[in-house]
Short mmCIF file of N, CA and C in Angstrom, two decimals:
data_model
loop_
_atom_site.label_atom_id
_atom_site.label_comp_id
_atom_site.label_asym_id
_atom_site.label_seq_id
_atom_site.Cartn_x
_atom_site.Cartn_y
_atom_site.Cartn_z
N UNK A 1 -4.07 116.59 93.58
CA UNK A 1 -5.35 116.40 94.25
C UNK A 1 -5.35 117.15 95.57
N UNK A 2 -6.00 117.88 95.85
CA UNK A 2 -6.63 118.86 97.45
C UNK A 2 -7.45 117.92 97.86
N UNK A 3 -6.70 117.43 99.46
CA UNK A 3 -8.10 117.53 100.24
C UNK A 3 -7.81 118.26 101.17
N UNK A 4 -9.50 118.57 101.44
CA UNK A 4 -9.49 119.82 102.24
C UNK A 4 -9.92 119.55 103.31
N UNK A 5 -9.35 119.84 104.85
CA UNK A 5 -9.36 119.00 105.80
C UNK A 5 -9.96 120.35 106.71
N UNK A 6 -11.21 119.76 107.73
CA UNK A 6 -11.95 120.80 108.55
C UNK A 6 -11.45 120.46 109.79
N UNK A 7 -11.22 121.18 110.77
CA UNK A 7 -10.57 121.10 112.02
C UNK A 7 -10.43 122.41 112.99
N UNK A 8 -10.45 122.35 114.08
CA UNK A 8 -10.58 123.31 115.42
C UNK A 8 -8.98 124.07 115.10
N UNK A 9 -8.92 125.27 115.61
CA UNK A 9 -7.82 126.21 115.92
C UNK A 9 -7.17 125.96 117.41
N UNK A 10 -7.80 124.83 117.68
CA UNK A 10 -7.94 124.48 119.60
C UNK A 10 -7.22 123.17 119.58
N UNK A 11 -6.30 122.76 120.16
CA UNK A 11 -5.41 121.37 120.54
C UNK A 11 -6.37 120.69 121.19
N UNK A 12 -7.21 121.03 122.09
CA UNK A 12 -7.98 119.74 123.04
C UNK A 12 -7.46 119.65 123.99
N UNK A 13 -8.16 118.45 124.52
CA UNK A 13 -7.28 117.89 125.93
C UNK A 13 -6.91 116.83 125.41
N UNK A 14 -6.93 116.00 124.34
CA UNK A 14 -6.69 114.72 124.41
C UNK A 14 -5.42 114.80 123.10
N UNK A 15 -4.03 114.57 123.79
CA UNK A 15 -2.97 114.54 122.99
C UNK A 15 -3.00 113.26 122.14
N UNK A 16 -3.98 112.57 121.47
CA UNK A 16 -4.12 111.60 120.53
C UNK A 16 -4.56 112.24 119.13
N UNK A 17 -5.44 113.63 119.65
CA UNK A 17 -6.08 114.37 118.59
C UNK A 17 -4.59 114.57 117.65
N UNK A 18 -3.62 115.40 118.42
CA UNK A 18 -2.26 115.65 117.27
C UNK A 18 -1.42 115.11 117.14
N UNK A 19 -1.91 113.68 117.42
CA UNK A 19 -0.62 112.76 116.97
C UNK A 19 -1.44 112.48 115.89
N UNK A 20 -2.78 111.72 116.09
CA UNK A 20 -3.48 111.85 114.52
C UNK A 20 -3.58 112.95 113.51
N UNK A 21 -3.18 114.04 114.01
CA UNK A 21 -3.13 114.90 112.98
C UNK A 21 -2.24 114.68 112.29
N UNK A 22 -1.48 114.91 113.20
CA UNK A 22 0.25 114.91 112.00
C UNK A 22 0.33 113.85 111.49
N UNK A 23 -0.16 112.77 111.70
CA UNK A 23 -0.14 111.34 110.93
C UNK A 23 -0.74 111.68 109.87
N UNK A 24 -2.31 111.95 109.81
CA UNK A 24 -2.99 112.85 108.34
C UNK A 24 -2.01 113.43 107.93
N UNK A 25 -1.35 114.88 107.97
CA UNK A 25 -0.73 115.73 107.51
C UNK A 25 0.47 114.76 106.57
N UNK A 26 1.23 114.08 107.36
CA UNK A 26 2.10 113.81 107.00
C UNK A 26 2.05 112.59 105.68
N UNK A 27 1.11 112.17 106.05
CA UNK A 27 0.48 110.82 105.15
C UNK A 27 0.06 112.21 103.44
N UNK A 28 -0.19 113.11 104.01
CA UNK A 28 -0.75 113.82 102.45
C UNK A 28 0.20 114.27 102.23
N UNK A 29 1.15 115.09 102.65
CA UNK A 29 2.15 115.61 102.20
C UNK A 29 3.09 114.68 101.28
N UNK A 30 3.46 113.23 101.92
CA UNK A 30 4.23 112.14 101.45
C UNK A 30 3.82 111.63 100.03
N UNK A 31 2.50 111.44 99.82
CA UNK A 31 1.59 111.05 99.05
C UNK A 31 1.10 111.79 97.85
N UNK A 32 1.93 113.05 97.63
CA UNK A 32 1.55 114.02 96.35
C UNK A 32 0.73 114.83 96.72
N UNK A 33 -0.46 114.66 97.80
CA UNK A 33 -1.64 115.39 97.81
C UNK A 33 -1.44 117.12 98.44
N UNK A 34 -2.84 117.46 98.19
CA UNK A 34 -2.20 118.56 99.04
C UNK A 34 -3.43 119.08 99.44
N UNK A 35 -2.82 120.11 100.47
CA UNK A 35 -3.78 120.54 101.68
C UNK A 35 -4.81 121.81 101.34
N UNK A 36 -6.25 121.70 101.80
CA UNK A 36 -7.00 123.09 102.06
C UNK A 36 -7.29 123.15 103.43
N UNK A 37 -6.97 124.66 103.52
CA UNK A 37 -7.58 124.12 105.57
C UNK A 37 -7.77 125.59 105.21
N UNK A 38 -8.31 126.13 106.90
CA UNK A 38 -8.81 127.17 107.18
C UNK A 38 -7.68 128.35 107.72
N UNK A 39 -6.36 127.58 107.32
CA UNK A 39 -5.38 129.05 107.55
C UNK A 39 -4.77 129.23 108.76
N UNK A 40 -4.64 128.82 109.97
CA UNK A 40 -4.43 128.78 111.10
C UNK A 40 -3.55 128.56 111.31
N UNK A 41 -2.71 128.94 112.27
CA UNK A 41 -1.01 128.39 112.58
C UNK A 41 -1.41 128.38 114.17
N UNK A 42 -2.88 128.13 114.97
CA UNK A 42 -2.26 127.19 116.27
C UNK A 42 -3.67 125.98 116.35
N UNK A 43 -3.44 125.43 117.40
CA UNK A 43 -3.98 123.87 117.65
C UNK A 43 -3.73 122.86 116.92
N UNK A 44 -4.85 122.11 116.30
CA UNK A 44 -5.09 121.24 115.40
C UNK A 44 -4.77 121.32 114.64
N UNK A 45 -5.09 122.98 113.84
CA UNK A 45 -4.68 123.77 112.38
C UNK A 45 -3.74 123.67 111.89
N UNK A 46 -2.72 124.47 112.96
CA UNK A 46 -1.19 124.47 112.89
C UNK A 46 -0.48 123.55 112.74
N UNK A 47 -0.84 122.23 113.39
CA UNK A 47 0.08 120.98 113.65
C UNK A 47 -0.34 120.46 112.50
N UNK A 48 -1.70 119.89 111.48
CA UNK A 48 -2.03 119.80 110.42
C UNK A 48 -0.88 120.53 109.25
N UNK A 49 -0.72 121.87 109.08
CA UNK A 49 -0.48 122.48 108.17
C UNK A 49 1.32 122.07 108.21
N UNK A 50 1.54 121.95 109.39
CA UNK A 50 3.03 121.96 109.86
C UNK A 50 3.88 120.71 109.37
N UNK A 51 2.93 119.70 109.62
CA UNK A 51 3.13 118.07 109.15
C UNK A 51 3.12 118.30 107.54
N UNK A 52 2.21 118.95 106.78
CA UNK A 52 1.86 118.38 105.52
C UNK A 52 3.41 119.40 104.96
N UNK A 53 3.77 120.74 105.58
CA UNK A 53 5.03 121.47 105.05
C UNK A 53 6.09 120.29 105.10
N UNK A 54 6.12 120.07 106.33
CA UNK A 54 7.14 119.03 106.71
C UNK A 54 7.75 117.89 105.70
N UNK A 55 6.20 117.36 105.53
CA UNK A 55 6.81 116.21 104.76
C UNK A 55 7.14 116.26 103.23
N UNK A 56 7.00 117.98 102.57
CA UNK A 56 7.10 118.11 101.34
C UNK A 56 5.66 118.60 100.49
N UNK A 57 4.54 118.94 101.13
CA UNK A 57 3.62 118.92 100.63
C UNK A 57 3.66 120.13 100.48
N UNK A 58 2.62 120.41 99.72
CA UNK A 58 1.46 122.01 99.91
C UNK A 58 0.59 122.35 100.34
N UNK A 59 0.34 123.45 100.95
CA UNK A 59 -1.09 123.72 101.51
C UNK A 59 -1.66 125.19 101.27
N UNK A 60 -2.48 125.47 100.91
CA UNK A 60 -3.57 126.67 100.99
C UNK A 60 -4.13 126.41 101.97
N UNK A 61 -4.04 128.20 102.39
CA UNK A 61 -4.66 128.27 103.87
C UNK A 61 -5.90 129.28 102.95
N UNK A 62 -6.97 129.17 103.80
CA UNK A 62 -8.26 130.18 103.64
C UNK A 62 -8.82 130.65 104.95
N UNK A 63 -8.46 132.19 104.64
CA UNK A 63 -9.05 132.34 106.42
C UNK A 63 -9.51 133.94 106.07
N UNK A 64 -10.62 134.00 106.37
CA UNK A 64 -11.18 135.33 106.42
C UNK A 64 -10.85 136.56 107.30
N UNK A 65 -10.70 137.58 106.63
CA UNK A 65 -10.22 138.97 106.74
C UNK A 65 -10.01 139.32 108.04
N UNK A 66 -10.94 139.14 109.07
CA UNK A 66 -11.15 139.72 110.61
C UNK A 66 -10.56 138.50 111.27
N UNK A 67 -9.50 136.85 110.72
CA UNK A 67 -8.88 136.05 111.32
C UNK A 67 -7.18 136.71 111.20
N UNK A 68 -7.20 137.17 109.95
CA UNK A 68 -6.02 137.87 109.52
C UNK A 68 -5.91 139.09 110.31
N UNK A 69 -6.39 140.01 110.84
CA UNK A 69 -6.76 141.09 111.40
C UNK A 69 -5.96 140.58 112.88
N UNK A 70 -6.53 139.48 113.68
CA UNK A 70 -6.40 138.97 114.39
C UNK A 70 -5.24 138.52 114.41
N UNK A 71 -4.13 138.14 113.61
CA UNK A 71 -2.98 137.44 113.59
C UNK A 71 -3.09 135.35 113.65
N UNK A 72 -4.11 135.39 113.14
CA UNK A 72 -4.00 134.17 113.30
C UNK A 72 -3.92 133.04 112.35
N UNK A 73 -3.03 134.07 110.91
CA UNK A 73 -2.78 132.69 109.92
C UNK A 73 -1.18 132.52 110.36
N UNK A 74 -1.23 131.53 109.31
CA UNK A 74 0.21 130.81 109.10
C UNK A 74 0.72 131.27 108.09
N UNK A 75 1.81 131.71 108.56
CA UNK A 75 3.05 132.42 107.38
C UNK A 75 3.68 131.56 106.61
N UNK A 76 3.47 130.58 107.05
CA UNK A 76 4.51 129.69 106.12
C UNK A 76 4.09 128.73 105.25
N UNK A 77 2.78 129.23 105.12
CA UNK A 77 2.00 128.59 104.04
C UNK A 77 1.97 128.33 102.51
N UNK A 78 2.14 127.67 101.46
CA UNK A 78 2.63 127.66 100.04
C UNK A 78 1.78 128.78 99.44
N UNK A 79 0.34 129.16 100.40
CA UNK A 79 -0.65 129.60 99.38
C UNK A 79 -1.94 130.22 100.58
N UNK A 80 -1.85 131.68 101.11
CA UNK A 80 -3.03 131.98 101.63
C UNK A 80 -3.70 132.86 100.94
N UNK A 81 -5.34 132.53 101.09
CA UNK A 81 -6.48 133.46 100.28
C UNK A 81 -7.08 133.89 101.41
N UNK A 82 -7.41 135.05 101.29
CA UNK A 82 -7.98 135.97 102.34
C UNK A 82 -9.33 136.06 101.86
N UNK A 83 -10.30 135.72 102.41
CA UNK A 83 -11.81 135.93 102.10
C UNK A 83 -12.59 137.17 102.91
N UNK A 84 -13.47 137.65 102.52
CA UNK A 84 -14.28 138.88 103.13
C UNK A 84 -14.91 138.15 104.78
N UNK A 85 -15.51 137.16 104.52
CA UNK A 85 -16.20 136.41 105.42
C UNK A 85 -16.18 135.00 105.47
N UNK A 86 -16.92 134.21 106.37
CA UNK A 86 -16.74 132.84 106.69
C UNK A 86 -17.38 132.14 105.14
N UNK A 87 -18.34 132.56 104.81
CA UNK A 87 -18.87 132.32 103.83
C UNK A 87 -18.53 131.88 102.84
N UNK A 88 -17.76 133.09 102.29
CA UNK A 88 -16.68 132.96 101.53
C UNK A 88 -15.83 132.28 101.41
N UNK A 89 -15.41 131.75 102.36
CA UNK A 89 -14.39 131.00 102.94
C UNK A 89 -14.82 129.52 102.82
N UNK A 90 -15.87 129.66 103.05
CA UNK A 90 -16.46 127.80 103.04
C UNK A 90 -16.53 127.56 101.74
N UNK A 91 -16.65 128.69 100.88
CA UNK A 91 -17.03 128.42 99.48
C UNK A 91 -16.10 127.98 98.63
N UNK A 92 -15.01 128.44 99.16
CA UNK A 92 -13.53 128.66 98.29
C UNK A 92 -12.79 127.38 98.74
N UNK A 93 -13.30 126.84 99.75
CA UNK A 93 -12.62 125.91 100.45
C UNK A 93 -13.41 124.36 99.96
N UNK A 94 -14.56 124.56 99.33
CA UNK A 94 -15.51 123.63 98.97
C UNK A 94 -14.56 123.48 97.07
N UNK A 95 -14.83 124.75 96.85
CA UNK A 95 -14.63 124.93 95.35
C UNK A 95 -13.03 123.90 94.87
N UNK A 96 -12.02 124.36 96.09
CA UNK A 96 -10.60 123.98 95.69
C UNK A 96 -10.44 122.08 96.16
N UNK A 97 -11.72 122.14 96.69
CA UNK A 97 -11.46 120.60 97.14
C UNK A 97 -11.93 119.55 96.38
N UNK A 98 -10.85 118.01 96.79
CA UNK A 98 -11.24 116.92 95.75
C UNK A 98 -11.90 115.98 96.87
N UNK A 99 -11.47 115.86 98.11
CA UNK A 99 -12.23 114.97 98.77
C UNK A 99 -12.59 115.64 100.61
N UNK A 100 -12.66 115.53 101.33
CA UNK A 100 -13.24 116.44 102.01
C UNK A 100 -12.96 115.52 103.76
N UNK A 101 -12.19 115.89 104.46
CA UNK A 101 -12.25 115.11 105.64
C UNK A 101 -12.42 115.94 106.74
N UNK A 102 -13.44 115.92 107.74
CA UNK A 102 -13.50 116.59 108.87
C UNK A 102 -13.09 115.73 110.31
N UNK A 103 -11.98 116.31 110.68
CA UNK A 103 -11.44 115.80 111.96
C UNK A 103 -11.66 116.04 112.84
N UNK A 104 -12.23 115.54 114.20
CA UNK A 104 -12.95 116.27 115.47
C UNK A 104 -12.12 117.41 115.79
N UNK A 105 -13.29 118.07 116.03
CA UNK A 105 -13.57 119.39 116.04
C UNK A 105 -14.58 120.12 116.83
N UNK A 106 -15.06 121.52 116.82
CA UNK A 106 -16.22 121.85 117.59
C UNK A 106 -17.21 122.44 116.02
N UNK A 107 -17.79 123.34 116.82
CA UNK A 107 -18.84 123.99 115.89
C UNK A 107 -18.95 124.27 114.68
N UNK A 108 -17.40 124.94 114.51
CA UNK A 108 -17.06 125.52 113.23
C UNK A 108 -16.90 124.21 112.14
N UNK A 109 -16.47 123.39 113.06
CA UNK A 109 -16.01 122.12 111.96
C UNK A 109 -17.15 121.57 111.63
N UNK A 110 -17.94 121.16 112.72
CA UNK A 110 -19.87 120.54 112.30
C UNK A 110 -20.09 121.28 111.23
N UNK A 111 -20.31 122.59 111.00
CA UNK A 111 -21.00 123.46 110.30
C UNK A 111 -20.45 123.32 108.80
N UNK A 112 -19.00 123.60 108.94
CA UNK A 112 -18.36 123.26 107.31
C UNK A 112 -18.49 121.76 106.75
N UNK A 113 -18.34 121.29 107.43
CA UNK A 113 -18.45 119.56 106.93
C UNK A 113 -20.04 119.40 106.48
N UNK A 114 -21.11 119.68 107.47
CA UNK A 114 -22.22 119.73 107.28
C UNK A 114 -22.71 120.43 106.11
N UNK A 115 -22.31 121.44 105.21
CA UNK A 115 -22.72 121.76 104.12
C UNK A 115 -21.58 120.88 103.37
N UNK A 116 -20.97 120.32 103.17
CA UNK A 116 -20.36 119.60 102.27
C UNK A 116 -20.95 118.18 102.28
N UNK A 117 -21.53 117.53 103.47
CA UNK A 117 -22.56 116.56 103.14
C UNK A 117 -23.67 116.79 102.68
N UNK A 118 -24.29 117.82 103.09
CA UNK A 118 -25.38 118.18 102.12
C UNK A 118 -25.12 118.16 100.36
N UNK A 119 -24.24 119.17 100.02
CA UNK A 119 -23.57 119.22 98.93
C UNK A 119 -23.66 117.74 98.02
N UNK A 120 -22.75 117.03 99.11
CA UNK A 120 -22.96 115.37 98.54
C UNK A 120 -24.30 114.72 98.33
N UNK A 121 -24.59 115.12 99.46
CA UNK A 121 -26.37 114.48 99.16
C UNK A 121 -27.39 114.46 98.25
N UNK A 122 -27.15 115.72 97.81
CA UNK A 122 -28.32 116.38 96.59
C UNK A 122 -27.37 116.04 95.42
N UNK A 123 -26.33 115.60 95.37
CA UNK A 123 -25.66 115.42 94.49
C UNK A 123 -25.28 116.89 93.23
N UNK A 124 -24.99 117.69 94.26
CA UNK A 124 -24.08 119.29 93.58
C UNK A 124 -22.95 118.66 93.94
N UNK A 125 -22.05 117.75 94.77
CA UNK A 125 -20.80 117.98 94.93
C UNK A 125 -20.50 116.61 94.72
N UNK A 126 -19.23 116.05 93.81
CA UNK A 126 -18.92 114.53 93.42
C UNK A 126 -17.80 114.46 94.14
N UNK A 127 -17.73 114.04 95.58
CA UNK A 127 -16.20 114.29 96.46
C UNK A 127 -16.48 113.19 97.79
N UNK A 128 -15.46 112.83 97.72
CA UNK A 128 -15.82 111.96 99.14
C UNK A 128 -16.02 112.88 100.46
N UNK A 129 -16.62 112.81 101.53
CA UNK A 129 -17.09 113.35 102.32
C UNK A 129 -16.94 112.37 103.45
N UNK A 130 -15.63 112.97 104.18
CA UNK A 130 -15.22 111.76 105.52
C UNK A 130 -15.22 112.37 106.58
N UNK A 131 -15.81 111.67 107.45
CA UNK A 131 -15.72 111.84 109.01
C UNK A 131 -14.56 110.98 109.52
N UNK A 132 -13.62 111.67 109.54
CA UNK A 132 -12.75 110.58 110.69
C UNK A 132 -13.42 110.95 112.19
N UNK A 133 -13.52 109.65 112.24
CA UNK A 133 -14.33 109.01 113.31
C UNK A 133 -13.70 108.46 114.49
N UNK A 134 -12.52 109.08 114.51
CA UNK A 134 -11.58 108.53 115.32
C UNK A 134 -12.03 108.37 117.40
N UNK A 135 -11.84 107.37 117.51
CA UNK A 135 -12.18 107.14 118.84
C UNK A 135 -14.05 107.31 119.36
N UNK A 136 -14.59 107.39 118.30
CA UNK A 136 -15.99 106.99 118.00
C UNK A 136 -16.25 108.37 118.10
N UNK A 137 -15.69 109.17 117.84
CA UNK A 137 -15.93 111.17 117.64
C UNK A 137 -17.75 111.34 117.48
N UNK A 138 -17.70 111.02 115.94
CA UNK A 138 -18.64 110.76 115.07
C UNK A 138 -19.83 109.92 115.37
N UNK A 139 -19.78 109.32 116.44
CA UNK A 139 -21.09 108.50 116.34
C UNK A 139 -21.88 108.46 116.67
N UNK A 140 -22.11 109.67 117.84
CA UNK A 140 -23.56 110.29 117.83
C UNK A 140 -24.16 110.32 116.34
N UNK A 141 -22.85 111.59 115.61
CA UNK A 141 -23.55 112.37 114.14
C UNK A 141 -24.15 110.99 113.21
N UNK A 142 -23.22 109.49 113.04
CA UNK A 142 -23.73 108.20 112.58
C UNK A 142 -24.95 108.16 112.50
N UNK A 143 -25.24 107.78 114.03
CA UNK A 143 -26.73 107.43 114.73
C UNK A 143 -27.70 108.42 114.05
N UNK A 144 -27.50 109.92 114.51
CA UNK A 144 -28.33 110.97 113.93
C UNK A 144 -28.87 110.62 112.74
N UNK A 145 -28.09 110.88 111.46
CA UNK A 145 -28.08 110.23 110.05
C UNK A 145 -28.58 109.02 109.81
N UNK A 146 -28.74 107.71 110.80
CA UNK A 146 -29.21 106.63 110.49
C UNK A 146 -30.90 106.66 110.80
N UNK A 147 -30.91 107.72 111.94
CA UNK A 147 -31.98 107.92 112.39
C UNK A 147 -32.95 108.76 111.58
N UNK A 148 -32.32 109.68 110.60
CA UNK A 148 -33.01 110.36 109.89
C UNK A 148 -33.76 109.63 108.53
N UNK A 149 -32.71 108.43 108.19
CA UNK A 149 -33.02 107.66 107.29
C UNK A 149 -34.69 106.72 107.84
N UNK A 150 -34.12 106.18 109.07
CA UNK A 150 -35.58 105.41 109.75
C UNK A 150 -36.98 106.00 109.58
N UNK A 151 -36.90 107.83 110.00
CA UNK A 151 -38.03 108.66 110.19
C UNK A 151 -38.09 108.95 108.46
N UNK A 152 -37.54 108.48 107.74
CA UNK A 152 -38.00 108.88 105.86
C UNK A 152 -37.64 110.28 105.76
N UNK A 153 -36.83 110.88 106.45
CA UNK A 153 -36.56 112.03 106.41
C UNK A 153 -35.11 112.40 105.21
N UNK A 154 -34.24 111.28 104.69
CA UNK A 154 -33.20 110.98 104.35
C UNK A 154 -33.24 109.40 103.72
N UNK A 155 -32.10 108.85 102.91
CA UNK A 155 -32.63 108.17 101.98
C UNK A 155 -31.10 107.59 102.33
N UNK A 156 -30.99 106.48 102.43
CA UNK A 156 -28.95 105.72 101.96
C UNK A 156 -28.39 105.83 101.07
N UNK A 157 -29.13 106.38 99.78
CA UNK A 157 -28.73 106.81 98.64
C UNK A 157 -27.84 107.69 98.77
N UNK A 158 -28.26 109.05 99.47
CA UNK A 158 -28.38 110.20 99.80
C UNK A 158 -27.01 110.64 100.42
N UNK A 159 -26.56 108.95 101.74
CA UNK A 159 -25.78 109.45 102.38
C UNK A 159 -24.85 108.62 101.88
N UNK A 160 -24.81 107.78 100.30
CA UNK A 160 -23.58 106.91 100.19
C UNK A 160 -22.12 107.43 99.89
N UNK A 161 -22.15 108.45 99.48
CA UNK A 161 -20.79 109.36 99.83
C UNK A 161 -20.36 109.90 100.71
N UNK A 162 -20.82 110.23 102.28
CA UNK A 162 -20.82 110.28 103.63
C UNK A 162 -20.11 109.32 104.36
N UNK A 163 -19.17 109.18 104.23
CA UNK A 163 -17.96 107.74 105.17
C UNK A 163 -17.76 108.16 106.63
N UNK A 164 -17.67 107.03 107.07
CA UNK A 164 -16.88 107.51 108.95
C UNK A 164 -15.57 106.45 108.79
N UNK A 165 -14.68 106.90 109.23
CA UNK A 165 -13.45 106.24 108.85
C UNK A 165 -12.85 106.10 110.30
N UNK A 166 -12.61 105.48 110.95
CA UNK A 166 -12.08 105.10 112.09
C UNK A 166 -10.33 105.36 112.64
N UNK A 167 -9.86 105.51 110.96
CA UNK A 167 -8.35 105.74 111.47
C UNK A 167 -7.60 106.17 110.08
N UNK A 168 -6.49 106.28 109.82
CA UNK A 168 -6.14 106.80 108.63
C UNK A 168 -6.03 105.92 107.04
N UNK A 169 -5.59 104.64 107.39
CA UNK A 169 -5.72 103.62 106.83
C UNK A 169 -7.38 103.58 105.97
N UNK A 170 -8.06 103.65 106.70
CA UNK A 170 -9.90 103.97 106.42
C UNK A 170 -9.44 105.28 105.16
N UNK A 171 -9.33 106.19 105.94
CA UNK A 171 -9.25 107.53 105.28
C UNK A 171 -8.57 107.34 103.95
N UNK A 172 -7.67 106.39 103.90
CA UNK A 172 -6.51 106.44 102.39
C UNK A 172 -7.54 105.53 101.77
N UNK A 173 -7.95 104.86 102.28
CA UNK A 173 -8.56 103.78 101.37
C UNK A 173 -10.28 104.44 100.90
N UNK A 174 -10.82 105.31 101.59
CA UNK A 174 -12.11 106.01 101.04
C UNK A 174 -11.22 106.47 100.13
N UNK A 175 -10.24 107.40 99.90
CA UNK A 175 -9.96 108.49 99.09
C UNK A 175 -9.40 108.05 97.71
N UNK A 176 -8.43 106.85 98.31
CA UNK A 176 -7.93 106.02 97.04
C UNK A 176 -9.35 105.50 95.93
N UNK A 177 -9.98 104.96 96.42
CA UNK A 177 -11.24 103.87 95.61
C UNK A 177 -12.46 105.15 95.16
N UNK A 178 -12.05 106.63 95.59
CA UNK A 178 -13.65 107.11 95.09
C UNK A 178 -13.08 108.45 94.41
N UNK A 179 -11.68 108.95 94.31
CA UNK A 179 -11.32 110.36 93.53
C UNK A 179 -10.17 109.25 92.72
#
């Protein structure tokens, strides 16, 4: 089973972000599963990809052509695909995945997660779709989504594959009960 985990190339300021990472990482690696990420060997990325090697796992990295150009995958990856563009990249990264977790992050991460809830919504994609929500990350995006439902703009139907998971325990237990 892949899940494919969305996340910043950027550590943060808040050293809780990669202790939770490597707790994810390490929790999938231990657990049979295995990793899709965006290819990266620094911040979030790296420490993600590093944990799931660590503990025995696998991971595919996907990182488009002008990131590679750049020097910024990970060599020590079980499995990198080089894509033309981001596009590409979201696609391949959607395609290889069984459940889908986005970990705070900035833009890039909103944006990929955000077409994978959509995905879920219209019901093209049968995958859990998690926000770890760690330290209330997520709860503007909550509110947003609850709010869209109020204005009839969005339906609970819509968003019942859409989870916010608060900690990893959350996260094993969406993934266990719905793939």
């Amino acid at each position: 089973m892949n899940v494919t985990v969305y996340l910043g190339a950027n550590k943060g300021n808040d050293p809780s972000l990669e202790a939770a990472v490597r707790e994810l990482g390490t929790w999938i690696g231990e657990s049979g599963r295995d990793l899709v990420y965006g290819g990266s060997a620094s911040g979030l990325m790296g420490a993600l990809a590093d944990s799931v090697l660590a503990s025995g796992g696998k991971v595919t990295g996907i990182e488009p052509q002008f990131f590679i150009d750049a020097g910024f995958q990970h060599d020590g990856l079980t499995k990198l695909i080089v894509t033309k563009d981001m596009a590409e990249r979201k696609t391949k990264m959607i395609e290889l995945g069984n459940a889908f977790v986005a970990f705070p992050g900035g833009t890039g991460t909103l944006e990929e997660i955000s077409e994978v809830m959509s995905k879920v919504s219209l019901g093209q994609l049968s995958a859990p779709c998690i926000l770890y929500n760690l330290d209330g990350y997520y709860d503007s995006l909550k509110e947003l989504l609850s709010h869209m439902v109020e204005k009839g703009l969005s339906t609970e139907e819509r968003l019942k594959e859409i989870y916010f998971a608060k900690n990893l325990e959350e996260i094993k237990s969406i993934i266990e009960q719905n793939v």
